[in-house]
Short mmCIF file of C-alpha atoms and ligand atoms in Angstrom, two decimals:
data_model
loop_
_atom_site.label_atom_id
_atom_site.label_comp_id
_atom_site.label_asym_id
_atom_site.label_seq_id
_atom_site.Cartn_x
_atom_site.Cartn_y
_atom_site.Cartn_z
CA UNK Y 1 -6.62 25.99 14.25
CA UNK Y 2 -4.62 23.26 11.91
CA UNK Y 3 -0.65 23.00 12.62
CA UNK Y 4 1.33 23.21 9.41
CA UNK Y 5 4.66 22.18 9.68
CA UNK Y 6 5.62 25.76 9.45
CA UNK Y 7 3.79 26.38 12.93
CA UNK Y 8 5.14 23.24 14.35
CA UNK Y 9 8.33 24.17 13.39
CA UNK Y 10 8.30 27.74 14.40
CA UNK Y 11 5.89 27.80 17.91
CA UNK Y 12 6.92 23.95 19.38
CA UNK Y 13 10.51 23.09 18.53
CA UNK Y 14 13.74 24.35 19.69
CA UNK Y 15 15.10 24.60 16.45
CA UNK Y 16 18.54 22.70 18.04
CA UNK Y 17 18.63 20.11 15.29
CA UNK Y 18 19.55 17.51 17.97
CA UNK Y 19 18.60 14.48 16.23
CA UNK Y 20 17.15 12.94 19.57
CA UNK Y 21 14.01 12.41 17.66
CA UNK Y 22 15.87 10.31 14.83
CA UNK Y 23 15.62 12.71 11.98
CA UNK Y 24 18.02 15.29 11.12
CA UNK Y 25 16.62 18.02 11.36
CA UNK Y 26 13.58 19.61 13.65
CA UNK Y 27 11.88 20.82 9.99
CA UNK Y 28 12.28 17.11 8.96
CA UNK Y 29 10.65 16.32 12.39
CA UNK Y 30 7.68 18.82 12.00
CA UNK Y 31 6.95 17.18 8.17
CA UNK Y 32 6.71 13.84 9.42
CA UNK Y 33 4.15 14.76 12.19
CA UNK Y 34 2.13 16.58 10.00
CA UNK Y 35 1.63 14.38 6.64
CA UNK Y 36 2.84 11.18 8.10
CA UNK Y 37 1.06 10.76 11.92
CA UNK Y 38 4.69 10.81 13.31
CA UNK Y 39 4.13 11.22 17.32
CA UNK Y 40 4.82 14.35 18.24
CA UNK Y 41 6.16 13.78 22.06
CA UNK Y 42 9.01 12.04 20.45
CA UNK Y 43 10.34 15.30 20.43
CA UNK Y 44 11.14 15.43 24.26
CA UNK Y 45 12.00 19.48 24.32
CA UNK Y 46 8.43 20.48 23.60
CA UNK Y 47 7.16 22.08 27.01
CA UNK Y 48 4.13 20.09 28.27
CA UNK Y 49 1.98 22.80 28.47
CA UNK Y 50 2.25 23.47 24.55
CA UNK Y 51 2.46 19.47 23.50
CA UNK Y 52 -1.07 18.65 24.42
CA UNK Y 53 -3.15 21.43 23.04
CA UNK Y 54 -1.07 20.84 19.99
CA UNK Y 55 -1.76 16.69 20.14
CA UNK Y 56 -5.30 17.76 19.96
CA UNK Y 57 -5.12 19.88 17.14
CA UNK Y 58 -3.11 17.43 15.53
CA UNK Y 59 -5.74 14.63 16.16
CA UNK Y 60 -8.06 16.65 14.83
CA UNK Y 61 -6.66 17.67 11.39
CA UNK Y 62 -5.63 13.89 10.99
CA UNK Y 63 -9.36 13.10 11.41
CA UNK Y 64 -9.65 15.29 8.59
CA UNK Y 65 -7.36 14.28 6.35
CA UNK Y 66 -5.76 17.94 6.19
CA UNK Y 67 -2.54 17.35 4.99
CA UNK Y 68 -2.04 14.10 5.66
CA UNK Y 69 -0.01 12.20 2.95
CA UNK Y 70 -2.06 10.09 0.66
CA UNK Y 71 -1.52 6.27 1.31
CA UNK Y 72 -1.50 4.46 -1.84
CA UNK Y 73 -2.54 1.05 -0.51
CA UNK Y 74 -5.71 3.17 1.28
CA UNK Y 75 -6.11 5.10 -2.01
CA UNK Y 76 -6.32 1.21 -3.94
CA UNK Y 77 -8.67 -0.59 -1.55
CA UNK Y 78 -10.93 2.32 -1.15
CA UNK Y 79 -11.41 2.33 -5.17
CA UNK Y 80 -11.45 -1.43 -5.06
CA UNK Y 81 -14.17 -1.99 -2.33
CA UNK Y 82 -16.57 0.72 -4.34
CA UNK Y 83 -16.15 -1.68 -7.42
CA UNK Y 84 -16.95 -4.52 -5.45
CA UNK Y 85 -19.96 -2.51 -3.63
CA UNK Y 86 -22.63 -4.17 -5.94
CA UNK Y 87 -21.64 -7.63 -6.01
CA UNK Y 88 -24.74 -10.23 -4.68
CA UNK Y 89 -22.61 -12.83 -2.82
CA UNK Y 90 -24.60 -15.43 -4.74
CA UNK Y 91 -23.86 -14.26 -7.97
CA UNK Y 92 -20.26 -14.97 -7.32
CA UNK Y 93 -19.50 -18.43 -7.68
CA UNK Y 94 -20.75 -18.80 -11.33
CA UNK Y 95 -18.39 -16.01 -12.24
CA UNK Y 96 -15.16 -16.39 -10.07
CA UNK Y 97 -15.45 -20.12 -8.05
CA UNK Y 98 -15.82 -21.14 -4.78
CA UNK Y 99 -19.01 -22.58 -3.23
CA UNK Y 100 -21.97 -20.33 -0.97
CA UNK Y 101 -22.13 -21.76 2.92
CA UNK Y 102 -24.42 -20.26 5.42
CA UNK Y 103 -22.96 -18.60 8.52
CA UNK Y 104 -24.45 -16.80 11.54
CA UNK Y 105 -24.14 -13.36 9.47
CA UNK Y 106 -25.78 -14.49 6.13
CA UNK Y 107 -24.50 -16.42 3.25
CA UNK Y 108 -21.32 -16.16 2.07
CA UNK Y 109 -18.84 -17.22 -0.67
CA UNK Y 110 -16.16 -19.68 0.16
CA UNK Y 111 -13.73 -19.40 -2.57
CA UNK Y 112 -9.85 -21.17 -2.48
CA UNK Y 113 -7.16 -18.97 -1.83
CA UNK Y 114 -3.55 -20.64 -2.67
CA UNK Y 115 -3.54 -23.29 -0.19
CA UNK Y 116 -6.39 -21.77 2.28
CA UNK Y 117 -9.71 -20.02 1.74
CA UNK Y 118 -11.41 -16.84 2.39
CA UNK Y 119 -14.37 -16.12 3.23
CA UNK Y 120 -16.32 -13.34 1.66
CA UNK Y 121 -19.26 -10.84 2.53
CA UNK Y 122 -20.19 -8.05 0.75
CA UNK Y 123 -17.81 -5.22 1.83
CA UNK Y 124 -15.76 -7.85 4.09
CA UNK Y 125 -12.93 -10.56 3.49
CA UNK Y 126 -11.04 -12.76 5.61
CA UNK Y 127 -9.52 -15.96 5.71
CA UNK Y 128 -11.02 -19.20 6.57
CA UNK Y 129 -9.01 -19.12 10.26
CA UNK Y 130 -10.34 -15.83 10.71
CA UNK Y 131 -7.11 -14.18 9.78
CA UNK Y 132 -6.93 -10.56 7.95
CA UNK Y 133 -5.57 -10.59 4.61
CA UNK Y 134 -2.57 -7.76 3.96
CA UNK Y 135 -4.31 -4.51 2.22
CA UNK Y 136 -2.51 -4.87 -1.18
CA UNK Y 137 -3.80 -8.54 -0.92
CA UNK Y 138 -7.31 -7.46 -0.14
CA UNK Y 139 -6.86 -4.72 -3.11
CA UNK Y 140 -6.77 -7.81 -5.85
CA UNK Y 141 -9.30 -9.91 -4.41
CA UNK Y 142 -11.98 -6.58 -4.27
CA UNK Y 143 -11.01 -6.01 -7.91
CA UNK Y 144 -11.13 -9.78 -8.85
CA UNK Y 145 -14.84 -9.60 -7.20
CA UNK Y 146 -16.22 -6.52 -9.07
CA UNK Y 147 -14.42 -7.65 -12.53
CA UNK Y 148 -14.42 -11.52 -12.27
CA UNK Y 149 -16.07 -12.68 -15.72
CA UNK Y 150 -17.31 -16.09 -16.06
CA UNK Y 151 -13.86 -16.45 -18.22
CA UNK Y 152 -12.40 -20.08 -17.61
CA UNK Y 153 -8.99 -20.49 -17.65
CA UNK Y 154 -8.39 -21.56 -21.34
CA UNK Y 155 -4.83 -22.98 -20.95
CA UNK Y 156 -2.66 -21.15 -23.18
CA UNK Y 157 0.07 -18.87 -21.00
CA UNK Y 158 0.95 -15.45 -22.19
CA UNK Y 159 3.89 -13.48 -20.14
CA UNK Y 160 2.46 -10.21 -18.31
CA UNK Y 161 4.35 -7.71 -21.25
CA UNK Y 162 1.59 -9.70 -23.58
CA UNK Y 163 -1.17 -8.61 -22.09
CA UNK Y 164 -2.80 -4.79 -23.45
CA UNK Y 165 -1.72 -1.57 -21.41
CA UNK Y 166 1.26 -3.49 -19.33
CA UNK Y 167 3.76 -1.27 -20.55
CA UNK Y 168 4.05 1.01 -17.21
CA UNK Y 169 4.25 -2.05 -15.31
CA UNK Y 170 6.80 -4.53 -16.91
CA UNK Y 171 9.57 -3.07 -14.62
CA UNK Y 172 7.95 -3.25 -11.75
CA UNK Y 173 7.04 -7.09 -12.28
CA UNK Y 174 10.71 -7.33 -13.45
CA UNK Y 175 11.58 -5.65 -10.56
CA UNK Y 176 9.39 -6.59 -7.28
CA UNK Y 177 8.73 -9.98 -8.26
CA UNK Y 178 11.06 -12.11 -11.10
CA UNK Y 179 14.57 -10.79 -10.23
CA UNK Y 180 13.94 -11.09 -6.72
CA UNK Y 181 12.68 -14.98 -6.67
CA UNK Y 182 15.05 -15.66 -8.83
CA UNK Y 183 18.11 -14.45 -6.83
CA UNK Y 184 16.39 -15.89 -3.74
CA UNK Y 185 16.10 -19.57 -5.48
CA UNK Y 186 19.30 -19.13 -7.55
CA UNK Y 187 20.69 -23.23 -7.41
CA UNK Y 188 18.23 -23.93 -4.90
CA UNK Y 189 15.28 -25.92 -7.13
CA UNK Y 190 14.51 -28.17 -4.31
CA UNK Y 191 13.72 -25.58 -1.97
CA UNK Y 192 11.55 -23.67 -4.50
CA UNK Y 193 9.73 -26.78 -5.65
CA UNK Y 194 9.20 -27.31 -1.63
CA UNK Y 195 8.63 -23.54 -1.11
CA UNK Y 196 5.81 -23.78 -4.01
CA UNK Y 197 4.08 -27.13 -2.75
CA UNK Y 198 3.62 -25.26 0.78
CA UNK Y 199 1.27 -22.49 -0.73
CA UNK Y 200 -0.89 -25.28 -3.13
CA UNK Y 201 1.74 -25.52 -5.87
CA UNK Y 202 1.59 -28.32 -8.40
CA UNK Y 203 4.73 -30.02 -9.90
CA UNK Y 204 4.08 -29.44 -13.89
CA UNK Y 205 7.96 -29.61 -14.98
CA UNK Y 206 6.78 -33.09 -17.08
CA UNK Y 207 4.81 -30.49 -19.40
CA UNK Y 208 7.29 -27.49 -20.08
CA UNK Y 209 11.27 -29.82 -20.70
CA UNK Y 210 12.97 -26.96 -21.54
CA UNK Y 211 12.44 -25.70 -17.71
CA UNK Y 212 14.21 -26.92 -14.89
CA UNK Y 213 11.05 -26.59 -13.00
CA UNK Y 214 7.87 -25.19 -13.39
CA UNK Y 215 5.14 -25.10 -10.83
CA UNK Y 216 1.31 -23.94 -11.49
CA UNK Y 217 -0.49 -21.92 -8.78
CA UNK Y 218 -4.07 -21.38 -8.25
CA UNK Y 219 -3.86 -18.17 -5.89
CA UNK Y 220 -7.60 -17.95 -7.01
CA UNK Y 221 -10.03 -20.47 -9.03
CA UNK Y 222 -9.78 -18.64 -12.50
CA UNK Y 223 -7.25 -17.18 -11.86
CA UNK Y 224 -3.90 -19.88 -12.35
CA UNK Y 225 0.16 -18.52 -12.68
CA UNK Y 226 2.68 -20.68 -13.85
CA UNK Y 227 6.23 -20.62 -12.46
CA UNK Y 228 8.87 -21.47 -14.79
CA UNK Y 229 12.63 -22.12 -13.38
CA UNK Y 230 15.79 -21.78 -15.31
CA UNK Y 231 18.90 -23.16 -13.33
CA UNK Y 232 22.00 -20.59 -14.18
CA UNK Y 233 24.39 -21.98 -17.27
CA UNK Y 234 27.94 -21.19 -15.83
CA UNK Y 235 29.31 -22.12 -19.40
CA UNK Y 236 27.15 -19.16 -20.99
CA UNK Y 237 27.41 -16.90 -18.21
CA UNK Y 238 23.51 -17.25 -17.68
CA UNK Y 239 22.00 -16.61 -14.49
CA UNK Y 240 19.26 -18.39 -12.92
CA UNK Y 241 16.44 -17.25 -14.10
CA UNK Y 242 12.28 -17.43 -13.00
CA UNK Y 243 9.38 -15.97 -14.66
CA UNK Y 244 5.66 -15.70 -14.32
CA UNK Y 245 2.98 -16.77 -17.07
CA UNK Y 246 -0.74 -16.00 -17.12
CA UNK Y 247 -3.45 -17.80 -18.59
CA UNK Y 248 -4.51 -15.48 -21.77
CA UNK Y 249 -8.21 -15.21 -19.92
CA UNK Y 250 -6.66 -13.43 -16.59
CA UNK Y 251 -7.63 -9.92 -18.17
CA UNK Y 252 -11.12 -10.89 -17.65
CA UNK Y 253 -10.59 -11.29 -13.92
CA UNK Y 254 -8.12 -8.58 -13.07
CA UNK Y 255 -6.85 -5.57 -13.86
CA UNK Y 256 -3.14 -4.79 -14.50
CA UNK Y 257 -1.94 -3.58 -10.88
CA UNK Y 258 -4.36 -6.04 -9.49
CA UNK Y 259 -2.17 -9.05 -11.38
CA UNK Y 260 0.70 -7.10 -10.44
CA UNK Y 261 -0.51 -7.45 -6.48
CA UNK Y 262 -1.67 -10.88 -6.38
CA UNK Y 263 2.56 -11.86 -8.22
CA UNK Y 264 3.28 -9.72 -5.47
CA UNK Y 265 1.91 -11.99 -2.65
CA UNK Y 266 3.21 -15.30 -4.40
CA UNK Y 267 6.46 -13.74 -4.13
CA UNK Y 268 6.02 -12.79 -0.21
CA UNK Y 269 4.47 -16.65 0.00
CA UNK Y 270 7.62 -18.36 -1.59
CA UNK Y 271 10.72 -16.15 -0.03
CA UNK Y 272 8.18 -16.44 3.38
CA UNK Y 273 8.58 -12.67 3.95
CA UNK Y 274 7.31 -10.78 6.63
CA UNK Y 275 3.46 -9.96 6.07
CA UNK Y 276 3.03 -6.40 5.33
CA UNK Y 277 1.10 -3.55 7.59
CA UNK Y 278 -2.89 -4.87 7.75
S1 SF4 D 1 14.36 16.01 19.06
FE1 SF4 D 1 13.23 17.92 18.84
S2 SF4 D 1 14.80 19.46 18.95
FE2 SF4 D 1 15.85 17.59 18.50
S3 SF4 D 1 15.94 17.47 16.25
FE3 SF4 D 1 14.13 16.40 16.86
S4 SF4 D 1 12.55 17.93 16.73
FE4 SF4 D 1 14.47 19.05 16.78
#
C-alpha cells in the first residue's frame, strides 16, 4: 500500500521535530520523501524493522509516479523528444546545418554546437567527446530538431520582446540571463570579449559603434545571437548594461522557452557556471 506523507508522518516518525534530518519539522521531512525522492533513513529514529518495508513501498510508488512532484525539465524534454520522434537524420542538414557521417550505429548528423559539436541520432544527442548535454540544453536542441525550417539567418536582429507571444517571458530573459551577465561583466570588457571567444564568439564591435562590444554567437548553424555591451556612464548614473538580439528568422527554428533555454546556456558558458543536474 502507497505511503502518503500523512502515513509517513503518523506510523514512522517520532514526531520530535529534531531537525537531525535538516528540515524543520518531521511533516516537512515526510513531504520531501514522498514528492521529492528525499531518502528516508536520513531520518535516523525510524526503527529498522519499519524503515525497510517502508523503502520498498516507497520505491515502488516512485516507480509509479504516485505523488511524486512533477519535474519541469523532465516534463520539457519528454514533450521535446516526441516532437523530434519523426525526424529522418538525413533530412536534417538541409533544414538546420551540420553535415551526415557514418558511425558504427548508423548515420548521423554532425551539426556545430558553440565551439564543439554534437552528434545526433534519432531519439539520442551527445557531444562530439562523448559528453552529455545538461537536460534544459537537450530540451532546445529536441525542439530546434522537430521545428528547424530551412529559414537562413537573414541578418536583421530583433530583441526577444519583438518576437510574437514573448510577453510571459521578457522577465525571465531580463531576469536569468541580461541582468545577470551584465553585473558579472560590469567594467570587465576584456574578460567578456575573452569569455565570448572561448565558446566560438566572433569580435563584431567594428559593425554596431554605438556598443562597447558586441560579439555574435553561433550556439547552432541557423540559429546566431548577438551580444551587445554597454560599459556603465558614471556621469549619467548608467549601469553597464548587455543584451541579447536574434536574427528575425529564429522563430522558425525555436520556440519561445526553447530561445529562452539555449540564452540560458550562453549565459552558464560566459560566467563558466557550474553545469546543471544531467
Ligand atoms: S530527524 Fe526524524 S525525528 Fe528529527 S525532525 Fe527529522 S524526521 Fe523528525
Amino acid at each position: 500500500m502507497a505511503l502518503s506523507i500523512v502515513d509517513i508522518y503518523q506510523k514512522l516518525l517520532p514526531k520530535t521535530n529534531c531537525r537531525e534530518c535538516g528540515f524543520p519539522t518531521c511533516l516537512a521531512f515526510a513531504g520531501m520523501v514522498v514528492s521529492e525522492k528525499h531518502p528516508l533513513e536520513n531520518c535516523p529514529h525510524i526503527p529498522p524493522e519499519l524503515l525497510e518495508p517502508a523503502k520498498k513501498e516507497l520505491w515502488a510508488q516512485y516507480a509509479e509516479g504516485k505523488w511524486l512532484k512533477k519535474d519541469p525539465a523532465e516534463s520539457a524534454l519528454a514533450w521535446a523528444k516526441e516532437r523530434a520522434a519523426s525526424m529522418a537524420v538525413e533530412d536534417l542538414p538541409g533544414r538546420i546545418g551540420g553535415e551526415i557521417i557514418e558511425t558504427d550505429s548508423g548515420p548521423a548528423l554532425r551539426l556545430p554546437y558553440f565551439n564543439e559539436f554534437l552528434i545526433i541520432r534519432p531519439g539520442t544527442l551527445e557531444k562530439a567527446d562523448g559528453s552529455p548535454l545538461n537536460r534544459w540544453e537537450q530540451v532546445f536542441v529536441f525542439n530546434h530538431l522537430a521545428q528547424g525550417g530551412d529559414a537562413v539567418p537573414s541578418g536583421e536582429w530583433k530583441a526577444f520582446q519583438e518576437f510574437p507571444n514573448t510577453v510571459s517571458k521578457v522577465k525571465s530573459m531580463i531576469a536569468h540571463v541580461e541582468e545577470p551577465l551584465s553585473e558579472h561583466f560590469a567594467g570587465k570588457r576584456e574578460e567578456l570579449r575573452s569569455a565570448g571567444q572561448s565558446v566560438g564568439g566572433e569580435d563584431v564591435t567594428d559593425q554596431y559603434p554605438s556598443a562597447d562590444l558586441a560579439m555574435k554567437f553561433t550556439p547552432l548553424p541557423r540559429v546566431p545571437v548577438l551580444l551587445i555591451y554597454w560599459e556603465a556612464d558614471p556621469a549619467e548614473a548608467v549601469a553597464a548594461k548587455i543584451k541579447l538580439l536574434f536574427d528575425e528568422t529564429v522563430p522558425r527554428h525555436l520556440d519561445i522557452e526553447s530561445i529562452l533555454f539555449l540564452s540560458e546556456r550562453l549565459r552558464q558558458l560566459l560566467r563558466e557556471e557550474e553545469p546543471e543536474r544531467i
